CSV table of C-alpha atoms in Angstrom, one decimal:
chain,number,residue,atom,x,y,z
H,1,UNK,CA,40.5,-24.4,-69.3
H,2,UNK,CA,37.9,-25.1,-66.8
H,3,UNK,CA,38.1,-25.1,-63.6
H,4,UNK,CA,36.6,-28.1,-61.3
H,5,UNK,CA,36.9,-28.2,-57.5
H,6,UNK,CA,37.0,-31.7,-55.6
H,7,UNK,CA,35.6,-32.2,-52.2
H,8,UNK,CA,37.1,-35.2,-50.3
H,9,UNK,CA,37.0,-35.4,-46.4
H,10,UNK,CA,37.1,-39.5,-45.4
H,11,UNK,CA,39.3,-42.4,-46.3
H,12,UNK,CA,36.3,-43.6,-48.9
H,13,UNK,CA,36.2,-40.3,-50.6
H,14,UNK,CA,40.5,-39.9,-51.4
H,15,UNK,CA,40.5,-43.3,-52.7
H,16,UNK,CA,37.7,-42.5,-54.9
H,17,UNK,CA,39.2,-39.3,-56.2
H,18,UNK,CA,42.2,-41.0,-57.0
H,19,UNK,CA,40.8,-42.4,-60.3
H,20,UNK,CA,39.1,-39.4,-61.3
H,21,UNK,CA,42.5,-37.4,-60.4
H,22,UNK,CA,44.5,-39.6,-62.7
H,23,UNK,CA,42.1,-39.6,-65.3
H,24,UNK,CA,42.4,-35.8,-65.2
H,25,UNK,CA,46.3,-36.2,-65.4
H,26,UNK,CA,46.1,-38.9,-68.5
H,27,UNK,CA,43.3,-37.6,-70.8
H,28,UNK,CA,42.6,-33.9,-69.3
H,29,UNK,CA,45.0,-31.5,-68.2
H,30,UNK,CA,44.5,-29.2,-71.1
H,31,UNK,CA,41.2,-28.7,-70.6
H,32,UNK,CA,40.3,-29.1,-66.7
H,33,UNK,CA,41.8,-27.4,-63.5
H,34,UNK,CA,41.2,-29.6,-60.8
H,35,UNK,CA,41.5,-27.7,-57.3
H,36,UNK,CA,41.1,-30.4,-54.0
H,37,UNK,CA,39.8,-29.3,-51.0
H,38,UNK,CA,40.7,-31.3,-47.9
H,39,UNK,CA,37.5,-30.9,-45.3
H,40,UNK,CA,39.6,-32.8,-42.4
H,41,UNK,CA,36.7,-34.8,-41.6
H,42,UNK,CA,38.9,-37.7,-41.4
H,43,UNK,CA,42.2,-35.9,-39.7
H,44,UNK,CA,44.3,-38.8,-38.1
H,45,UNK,CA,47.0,-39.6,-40.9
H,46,UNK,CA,46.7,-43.1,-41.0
H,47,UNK,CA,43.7,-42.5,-42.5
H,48,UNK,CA,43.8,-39.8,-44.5
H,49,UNK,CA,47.5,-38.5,-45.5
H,50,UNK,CA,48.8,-42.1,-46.1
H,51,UNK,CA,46.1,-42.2,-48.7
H,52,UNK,CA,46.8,-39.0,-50.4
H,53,UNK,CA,50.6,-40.3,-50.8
H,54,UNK,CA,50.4,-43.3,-52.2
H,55,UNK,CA,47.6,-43.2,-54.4
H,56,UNK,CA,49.5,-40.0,-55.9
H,57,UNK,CA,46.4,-37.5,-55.6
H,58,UNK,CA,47.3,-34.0,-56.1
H,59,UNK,CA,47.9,-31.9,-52.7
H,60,UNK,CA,44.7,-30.6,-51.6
H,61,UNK,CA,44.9,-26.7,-52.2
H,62,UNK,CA,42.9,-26.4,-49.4
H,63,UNK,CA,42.4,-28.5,-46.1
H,64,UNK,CA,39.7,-26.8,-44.0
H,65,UNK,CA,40.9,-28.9,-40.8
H,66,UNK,CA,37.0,-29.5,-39.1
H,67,UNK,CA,38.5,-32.4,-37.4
H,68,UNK,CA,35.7,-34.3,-35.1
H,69,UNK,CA,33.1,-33.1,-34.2
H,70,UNK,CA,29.2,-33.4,-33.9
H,71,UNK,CA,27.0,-33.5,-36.7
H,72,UNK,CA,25.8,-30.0,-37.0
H,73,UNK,CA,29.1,-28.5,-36.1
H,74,UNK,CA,31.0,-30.7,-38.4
H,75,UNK,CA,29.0,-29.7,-41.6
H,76,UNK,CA,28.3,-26.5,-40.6
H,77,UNK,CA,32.3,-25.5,-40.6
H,78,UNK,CA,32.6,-27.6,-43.7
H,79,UNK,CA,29.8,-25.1,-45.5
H,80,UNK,CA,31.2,-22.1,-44.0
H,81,UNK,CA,34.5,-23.1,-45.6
H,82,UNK,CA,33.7,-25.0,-48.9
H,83,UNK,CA,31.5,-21.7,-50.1
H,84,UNK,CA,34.4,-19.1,-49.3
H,85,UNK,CA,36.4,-21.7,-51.6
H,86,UNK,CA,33.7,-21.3,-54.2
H,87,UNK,CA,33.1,-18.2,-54.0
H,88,UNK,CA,37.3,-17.2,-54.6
H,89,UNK,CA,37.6,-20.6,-57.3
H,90,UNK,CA,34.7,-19.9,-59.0
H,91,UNK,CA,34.5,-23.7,-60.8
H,92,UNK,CA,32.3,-24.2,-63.6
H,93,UNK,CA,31.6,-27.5,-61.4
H,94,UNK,CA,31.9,-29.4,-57.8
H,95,UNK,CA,32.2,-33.2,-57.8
H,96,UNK,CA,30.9,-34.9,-54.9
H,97,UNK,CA,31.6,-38.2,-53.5
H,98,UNK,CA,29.6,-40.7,-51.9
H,99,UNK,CA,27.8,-40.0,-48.4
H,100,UNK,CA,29.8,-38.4,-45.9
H,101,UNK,CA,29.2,-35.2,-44.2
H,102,UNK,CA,31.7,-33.8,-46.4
H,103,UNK,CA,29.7,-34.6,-49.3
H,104,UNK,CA,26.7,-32.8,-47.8
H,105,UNK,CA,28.4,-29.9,-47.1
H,106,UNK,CA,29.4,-29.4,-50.6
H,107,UNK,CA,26.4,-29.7,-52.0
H,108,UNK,CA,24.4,-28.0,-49.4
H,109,UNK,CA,26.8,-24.9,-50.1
H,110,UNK,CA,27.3,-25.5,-54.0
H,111,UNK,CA,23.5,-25.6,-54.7
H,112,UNK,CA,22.7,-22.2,-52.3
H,113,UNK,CA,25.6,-20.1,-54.6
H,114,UNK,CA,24.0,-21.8,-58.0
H,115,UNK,CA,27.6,-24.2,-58.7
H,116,UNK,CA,26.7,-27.3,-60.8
H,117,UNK,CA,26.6,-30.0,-58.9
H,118,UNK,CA,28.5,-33.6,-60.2
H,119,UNK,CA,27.9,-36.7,-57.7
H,120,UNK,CA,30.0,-39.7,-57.8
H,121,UNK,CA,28.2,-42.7,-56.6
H,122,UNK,CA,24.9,-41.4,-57.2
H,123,UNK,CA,21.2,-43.3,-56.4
H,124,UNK,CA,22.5,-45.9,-54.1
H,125,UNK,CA,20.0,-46.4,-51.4
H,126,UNK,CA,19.6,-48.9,-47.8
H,127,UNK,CA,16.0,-47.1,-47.4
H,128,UNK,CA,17.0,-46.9,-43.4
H,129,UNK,CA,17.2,-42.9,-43.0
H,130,UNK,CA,18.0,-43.1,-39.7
H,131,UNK,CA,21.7,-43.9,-41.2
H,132,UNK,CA,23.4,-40.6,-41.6
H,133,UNK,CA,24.7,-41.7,-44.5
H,134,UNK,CA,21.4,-42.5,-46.3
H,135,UNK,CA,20.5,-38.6,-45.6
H,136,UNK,CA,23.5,-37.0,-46.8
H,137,UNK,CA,23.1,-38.9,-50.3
H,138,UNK,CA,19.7,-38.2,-51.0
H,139,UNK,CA,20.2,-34.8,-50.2
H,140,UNK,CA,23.0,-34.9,-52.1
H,141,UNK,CA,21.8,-36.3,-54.9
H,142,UNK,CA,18.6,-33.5,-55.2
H,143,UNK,CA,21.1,-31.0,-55.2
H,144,UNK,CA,22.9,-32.4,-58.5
H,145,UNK,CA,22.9,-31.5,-61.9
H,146,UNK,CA,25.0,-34.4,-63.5
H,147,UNK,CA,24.8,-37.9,-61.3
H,148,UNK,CA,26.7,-40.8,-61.8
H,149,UNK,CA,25.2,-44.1,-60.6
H,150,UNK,CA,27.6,-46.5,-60.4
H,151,UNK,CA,24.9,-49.5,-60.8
H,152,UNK,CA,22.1,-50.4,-62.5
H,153,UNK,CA,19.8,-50.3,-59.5
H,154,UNK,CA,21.2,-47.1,-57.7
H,155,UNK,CA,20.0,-45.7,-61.9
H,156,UNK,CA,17.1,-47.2,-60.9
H,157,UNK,CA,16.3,-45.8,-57.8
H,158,UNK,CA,16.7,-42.9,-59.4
H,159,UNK,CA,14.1,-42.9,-61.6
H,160,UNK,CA,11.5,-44.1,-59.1
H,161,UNK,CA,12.6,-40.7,-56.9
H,162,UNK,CA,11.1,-39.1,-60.0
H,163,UNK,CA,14.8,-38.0,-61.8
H,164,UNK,CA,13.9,-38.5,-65.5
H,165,UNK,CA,16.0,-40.5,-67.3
H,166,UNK,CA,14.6,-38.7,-70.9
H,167,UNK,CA,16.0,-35.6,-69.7
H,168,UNK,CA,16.8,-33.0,-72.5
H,169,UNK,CA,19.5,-30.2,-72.1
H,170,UNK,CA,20.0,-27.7,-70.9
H,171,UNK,CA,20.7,-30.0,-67.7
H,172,UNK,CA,20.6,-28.1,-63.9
H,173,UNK,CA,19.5,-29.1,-60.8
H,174,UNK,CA,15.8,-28.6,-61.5
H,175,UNK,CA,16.6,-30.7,-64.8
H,176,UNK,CA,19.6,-33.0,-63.6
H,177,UNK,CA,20.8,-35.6,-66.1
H,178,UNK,CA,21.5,-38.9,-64.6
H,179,UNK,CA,24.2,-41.5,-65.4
H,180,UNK,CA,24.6,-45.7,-65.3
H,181,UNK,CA,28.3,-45.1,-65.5
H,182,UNK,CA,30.6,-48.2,-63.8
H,183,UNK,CA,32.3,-47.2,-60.3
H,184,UNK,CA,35.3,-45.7,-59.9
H,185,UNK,CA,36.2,-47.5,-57.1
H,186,UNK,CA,36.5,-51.3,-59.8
H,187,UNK,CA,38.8,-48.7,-61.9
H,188,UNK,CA,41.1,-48.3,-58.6
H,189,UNK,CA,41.2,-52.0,-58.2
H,190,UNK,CA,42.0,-53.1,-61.4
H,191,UNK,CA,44.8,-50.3,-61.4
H,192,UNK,CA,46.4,-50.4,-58.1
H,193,UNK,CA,46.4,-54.0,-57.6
H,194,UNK,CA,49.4,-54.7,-59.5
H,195,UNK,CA,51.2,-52.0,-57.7
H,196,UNK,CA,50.0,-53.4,-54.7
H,197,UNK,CA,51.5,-56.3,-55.4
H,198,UNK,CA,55.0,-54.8,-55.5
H,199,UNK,CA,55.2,-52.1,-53.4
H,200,UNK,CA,53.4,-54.2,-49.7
H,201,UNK,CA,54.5,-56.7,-48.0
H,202,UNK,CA,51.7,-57.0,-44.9
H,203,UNK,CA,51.4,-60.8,-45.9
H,204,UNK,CA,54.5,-61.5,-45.2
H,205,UNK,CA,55.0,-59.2,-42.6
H,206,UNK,CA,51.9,-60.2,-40.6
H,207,UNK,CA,53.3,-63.9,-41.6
H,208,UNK,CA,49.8,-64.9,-43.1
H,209,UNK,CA,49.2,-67.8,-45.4
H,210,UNK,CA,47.3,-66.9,-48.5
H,211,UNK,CA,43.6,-68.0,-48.3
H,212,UNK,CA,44.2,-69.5,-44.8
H,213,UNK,CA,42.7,-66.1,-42.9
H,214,UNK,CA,39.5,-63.7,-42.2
H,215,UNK,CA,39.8,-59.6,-43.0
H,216,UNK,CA,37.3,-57.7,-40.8
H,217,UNK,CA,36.5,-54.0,-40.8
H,218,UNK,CA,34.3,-52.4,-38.4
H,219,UNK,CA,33.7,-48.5,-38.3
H,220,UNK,CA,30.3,-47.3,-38.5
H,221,UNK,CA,28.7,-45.3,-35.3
H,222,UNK,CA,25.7,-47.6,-35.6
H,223,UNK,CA,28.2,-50.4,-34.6
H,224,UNK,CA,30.8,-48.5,-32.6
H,225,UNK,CA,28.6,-46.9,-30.7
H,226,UNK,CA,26.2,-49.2,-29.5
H,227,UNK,CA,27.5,-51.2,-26.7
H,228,UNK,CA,25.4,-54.6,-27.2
H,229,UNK,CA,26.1,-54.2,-31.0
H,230,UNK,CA,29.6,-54.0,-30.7
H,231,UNK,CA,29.9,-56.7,-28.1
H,232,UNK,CA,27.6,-58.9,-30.5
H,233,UNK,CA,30.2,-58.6,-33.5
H,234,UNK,CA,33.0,-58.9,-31.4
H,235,UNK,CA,31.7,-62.4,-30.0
H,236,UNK,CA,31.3,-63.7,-33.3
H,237,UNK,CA,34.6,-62.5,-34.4
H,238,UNK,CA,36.2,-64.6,-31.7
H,239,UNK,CA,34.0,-67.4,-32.1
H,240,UNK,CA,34.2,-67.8,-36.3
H,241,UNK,CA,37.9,-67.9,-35.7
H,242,UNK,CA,37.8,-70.7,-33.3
H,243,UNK,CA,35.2,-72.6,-35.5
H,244,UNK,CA,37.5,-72.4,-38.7
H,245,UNK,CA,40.7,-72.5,-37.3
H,246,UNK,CA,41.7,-69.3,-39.2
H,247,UNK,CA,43.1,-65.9,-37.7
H,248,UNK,CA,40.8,-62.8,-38.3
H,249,UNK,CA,42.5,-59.9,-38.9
H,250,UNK,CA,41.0,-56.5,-38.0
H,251,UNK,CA,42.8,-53.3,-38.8
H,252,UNK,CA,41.1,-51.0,-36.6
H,253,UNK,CA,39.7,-47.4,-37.1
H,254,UNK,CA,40.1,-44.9,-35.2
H,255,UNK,CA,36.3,-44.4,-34.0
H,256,UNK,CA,36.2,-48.4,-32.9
H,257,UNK,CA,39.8,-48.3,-30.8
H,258,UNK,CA,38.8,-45.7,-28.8
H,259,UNK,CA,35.2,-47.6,-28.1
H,260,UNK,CA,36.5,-51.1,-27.3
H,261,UNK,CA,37.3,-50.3,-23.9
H,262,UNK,CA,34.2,-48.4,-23.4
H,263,UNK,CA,31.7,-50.6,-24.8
H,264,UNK,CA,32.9,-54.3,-24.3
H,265,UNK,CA,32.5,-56.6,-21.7
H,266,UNK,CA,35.1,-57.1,-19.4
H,267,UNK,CA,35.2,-60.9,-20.1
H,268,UNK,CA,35.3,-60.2,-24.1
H,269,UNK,CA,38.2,-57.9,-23.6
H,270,UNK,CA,40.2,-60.3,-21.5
H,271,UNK,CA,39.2,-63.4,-24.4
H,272,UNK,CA,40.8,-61.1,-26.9
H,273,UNK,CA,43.7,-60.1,-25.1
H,274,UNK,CA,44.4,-63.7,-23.9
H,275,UNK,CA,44.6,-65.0,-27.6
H,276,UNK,CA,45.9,-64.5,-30.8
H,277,UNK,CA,43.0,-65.5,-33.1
H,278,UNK,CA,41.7,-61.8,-33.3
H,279,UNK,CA,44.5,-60.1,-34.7
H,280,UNK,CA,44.0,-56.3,-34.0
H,281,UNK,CA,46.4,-54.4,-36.2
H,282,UNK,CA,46.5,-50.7,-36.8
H,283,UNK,CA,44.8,-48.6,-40.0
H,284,UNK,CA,45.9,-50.2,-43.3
H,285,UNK,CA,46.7,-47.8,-46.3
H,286,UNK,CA,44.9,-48.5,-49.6
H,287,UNK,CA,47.5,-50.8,-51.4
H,288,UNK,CA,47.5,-52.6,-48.1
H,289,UNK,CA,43.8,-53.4,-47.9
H,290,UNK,CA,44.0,-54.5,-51.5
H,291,UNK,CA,46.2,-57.0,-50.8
H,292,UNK,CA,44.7,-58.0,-47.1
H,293,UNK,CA,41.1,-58.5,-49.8
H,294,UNK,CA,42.7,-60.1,-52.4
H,295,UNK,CA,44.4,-63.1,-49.9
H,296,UNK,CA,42.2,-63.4,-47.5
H,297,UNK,CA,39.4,-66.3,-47.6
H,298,UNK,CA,36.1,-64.6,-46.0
H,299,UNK,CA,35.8,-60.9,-45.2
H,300,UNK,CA,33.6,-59.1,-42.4
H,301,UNK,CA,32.5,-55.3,-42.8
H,302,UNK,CA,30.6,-52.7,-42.5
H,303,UNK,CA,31.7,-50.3,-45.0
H,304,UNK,CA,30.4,-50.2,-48.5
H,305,UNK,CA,33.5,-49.9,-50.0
H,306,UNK,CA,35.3,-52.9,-48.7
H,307,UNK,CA,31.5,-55.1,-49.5
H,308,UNK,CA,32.9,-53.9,-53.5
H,309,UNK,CA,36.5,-54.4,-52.9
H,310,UNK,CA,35.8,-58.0,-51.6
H,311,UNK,CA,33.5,-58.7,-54.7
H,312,UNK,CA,36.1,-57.2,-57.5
H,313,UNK,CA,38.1,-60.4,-55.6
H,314,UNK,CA,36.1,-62.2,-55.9
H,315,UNK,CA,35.9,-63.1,-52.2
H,316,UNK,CA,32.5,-63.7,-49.6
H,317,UNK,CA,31.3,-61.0,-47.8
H,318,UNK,CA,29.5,-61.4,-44.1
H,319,UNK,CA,28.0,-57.5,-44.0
H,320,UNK,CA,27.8,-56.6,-40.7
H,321,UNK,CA,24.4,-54.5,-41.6
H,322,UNK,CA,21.0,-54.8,-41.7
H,323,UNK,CA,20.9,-53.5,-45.4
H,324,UNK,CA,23.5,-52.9,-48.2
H,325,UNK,CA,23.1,-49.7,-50.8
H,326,UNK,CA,25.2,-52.5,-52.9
H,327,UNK,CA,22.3,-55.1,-53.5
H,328,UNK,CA,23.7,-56.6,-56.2
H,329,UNK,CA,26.2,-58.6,-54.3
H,330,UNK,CA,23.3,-60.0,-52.3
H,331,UNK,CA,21.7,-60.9,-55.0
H,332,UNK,CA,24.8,-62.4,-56.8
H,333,UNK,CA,24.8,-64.9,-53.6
H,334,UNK,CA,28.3,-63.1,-52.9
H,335,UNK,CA,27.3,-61.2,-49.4
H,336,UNK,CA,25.1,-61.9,-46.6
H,337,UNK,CA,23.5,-59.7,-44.5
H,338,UNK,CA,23.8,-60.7,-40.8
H,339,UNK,CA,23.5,-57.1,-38.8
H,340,UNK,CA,25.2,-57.6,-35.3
H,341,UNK,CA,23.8,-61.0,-34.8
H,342,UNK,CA,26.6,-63.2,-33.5
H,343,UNK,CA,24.8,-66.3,-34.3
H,344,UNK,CA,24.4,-65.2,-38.2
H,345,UNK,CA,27.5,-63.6,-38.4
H,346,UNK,CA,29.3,-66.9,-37.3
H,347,UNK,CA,26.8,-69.5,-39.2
H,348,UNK,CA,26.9,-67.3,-42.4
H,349,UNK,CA,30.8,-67.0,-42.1
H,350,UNK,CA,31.2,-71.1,-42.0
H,351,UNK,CA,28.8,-71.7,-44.9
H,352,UNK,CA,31.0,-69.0,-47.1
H,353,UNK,CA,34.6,-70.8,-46.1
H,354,UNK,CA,32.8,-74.1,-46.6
H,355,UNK,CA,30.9,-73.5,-49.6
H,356,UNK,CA,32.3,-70.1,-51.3
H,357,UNK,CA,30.6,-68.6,-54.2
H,358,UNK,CA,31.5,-69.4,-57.5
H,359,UNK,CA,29.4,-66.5,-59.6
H,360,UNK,CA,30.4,-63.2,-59.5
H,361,UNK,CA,28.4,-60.9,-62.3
H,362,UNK,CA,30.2,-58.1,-63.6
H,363,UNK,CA,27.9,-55.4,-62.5
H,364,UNK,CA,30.2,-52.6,-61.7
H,365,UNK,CA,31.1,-51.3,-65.2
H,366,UNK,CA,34.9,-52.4,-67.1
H,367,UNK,CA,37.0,-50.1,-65.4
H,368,UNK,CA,36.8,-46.7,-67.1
H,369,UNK,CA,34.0,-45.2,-65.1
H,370,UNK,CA,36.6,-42.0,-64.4
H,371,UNK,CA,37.2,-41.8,-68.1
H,372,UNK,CA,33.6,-41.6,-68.7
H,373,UNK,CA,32.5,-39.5,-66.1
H,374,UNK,CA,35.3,-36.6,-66.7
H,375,UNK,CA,34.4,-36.6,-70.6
H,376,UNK,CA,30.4,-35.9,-69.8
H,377,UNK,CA,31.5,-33.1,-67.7
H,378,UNK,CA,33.8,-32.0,-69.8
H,379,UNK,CA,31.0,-31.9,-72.3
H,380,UNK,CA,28.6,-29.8,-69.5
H,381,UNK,CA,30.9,-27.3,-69.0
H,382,UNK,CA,32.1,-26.7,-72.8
H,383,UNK,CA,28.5,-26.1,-73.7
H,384,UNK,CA,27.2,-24.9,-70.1
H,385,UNK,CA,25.1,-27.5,-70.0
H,386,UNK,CA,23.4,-28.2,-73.2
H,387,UNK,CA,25.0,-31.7,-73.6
């Protein structure tokens, strides 16, 4: 049996480990070990624990508690711990998700003790490095043996960094094999929206009509943290809700409640506290989202994940960016970017509820990406390598 250790750390990451987790308990507990380690990047339970619950991950064996922190402290603790886990474990593999500190850190202290490398969501690009994010996956990504691109075009950046995709075994991280695989993240919608369906009951409980209201998330530091950026969205959030008529419903991270006070206006503050078309609600878990996305007639974010969640529903997306790693709902006419301009946040929201898309290209795989994934490295590790 081989052993594989799992790095999550952020709300993104669990989710995403959820499918790979229960592909491992469908198809692959004879032949793979999977040991979690909890980095405690994200440490607030509403946004971390909840998810471990209820999408029935496997307790974390470890949970290395960095909490918050700055950059360099944050990811250095993480390495620190992640290699003494390692180094004990001794995995014939780490699989990394996405771009979070936490991924980093794995791969940063995977790659200096010579552990092959797998990262999940590979190749995805907004070619704007001063995102943290957009650091932390190409890093990432050079550090990996086996990568799994969940799209076409992240394959495809790929091979223009110079990864070649006629790559012969033995595969490492000087000769890393690379993937067009699906994402795991259409596999955990297709799966957990039925439960969803059963087991929430925010709808009701929030008394919401079906199609009759806006989702918005907001979380990322460039947003958060930037006074006249945050004050920009939170304009247009009012103002799109008084234009349509329909209640926007914002279930708010951690990082952005503890920056409204700081970083709005005095007059904004009051507007939202005075009225009850900006709903602000707290965290919602992951079956909770799903069904928030799946109702809901336009949605606002920032977050990659919830751009892909809103397109598996086939629902608009206002993208509160100035670029998207996930082009392809751009280009499918299902997103729009509109940064923190309030006038393009609001314009591009009443064209969507006005004129919603109708095409939505399946572009992110048929909902075995997991499946996939776990047999390739199955596949590296029974041959060390030479797949």
């Amino acid at each position: 049996m081989h052993t594989i250790v799992t790095v999550i750390g952020a709300r993104p990451q669990i989710i995403k480990a959820a499918a790979v987790s229960r592909s491992v308990r469908n198809h692959y507990q004879e032949d793979i070990r999977e040991v979690i380690v909890h980095t405690g990047q994200h440490y607030d339970n509403n946004m971390s624990q909840v998810f471990i619950d209820e999408l029935e991950i496997p307790r974390p064996a470890y949970n290395l508690g960095v909490g918050s922190a700055t950059h360099g402290i944050q990811t250095a603790r993480m390495i620190e711990g992640i290699e003494s886990i390692l180094e004990k474990e001794k995995p014939g593999m780490i699989i990394l998700y996405g771009d979070t500190n936490s991924t980093l850190a794995g791969a940063v202290a995977a790659s200096k003790i010579h552990v092959p490398v797998a990262h999940i969501e590979a190749g995805l690009r907004s070619f704007n490095k001063s995102m943290p994010e957009e650091i932390n996956r190409i890093v990432c990504d050079h550090c990996s043996t086996l990568l799994f691109s969940p799209t076409l075009s992240g394959y495809n950046n790929l091979v223009r960094e110079g990864f070649n995709p006629m790559a012969l075994p033995p595969y490492h991280s000087d000769n890393p094999k690379i993937y067009h695989c699906g994402d795991v993240m259409f596999d955990n919608s297709l799966h957990f929206a039925g439960v969803a369906e059963k087991t929430t009951s925010i709808i009701q409980h929030l008394q919401l009509q079906p199609g009759k209201f806006i989702l918005s998330t907001i979380h990322r530091n460039g947003n958060t943290d930037v006074p006249e950026r945050l004050e920009s969205i939170f304009r247009a959030l009012l103002g799109l809700s008084e234009q349509s008529g329909l209640p926007v419903i914002l279930p708010i991270h951690p990082r952005t409640a503890k920056m409204l006070e700081l970083q709005l206006t005095s007059e904004t503050l009051d507007r939202i506290k005075l009225q009850n078309s900006l709903r602000i609600i707290p965290p919602a878990s992951f079956l909770e989202m799903l069904i928030l996305e799946k109702n809901a007639a336009l949605i606002l974010t920032d977050s990659g994940g919830v751009q892909k969640e809103a397109y598996f529903f086939r629902k608009p997306a206002v993208i509160l960016r100035a670029e998207t790693e996930w082009t392809e709902i751009i280009e499918a006419g299902a997103g729009r970017l509109c940064d923190a301009s309030e006038e393009q946040i609001v314009s591009s929201g009443m064209r969507f509820l006005n004129h919603p898309p109708e095409h939505f290209p399946e572009v992110f795989g048929d909902g075995r990406a997991a499946d996939y994934i776990l047999s390739e490295i199955l596949a590296f590790l029974n041959t060390k390598g030479a797949i």
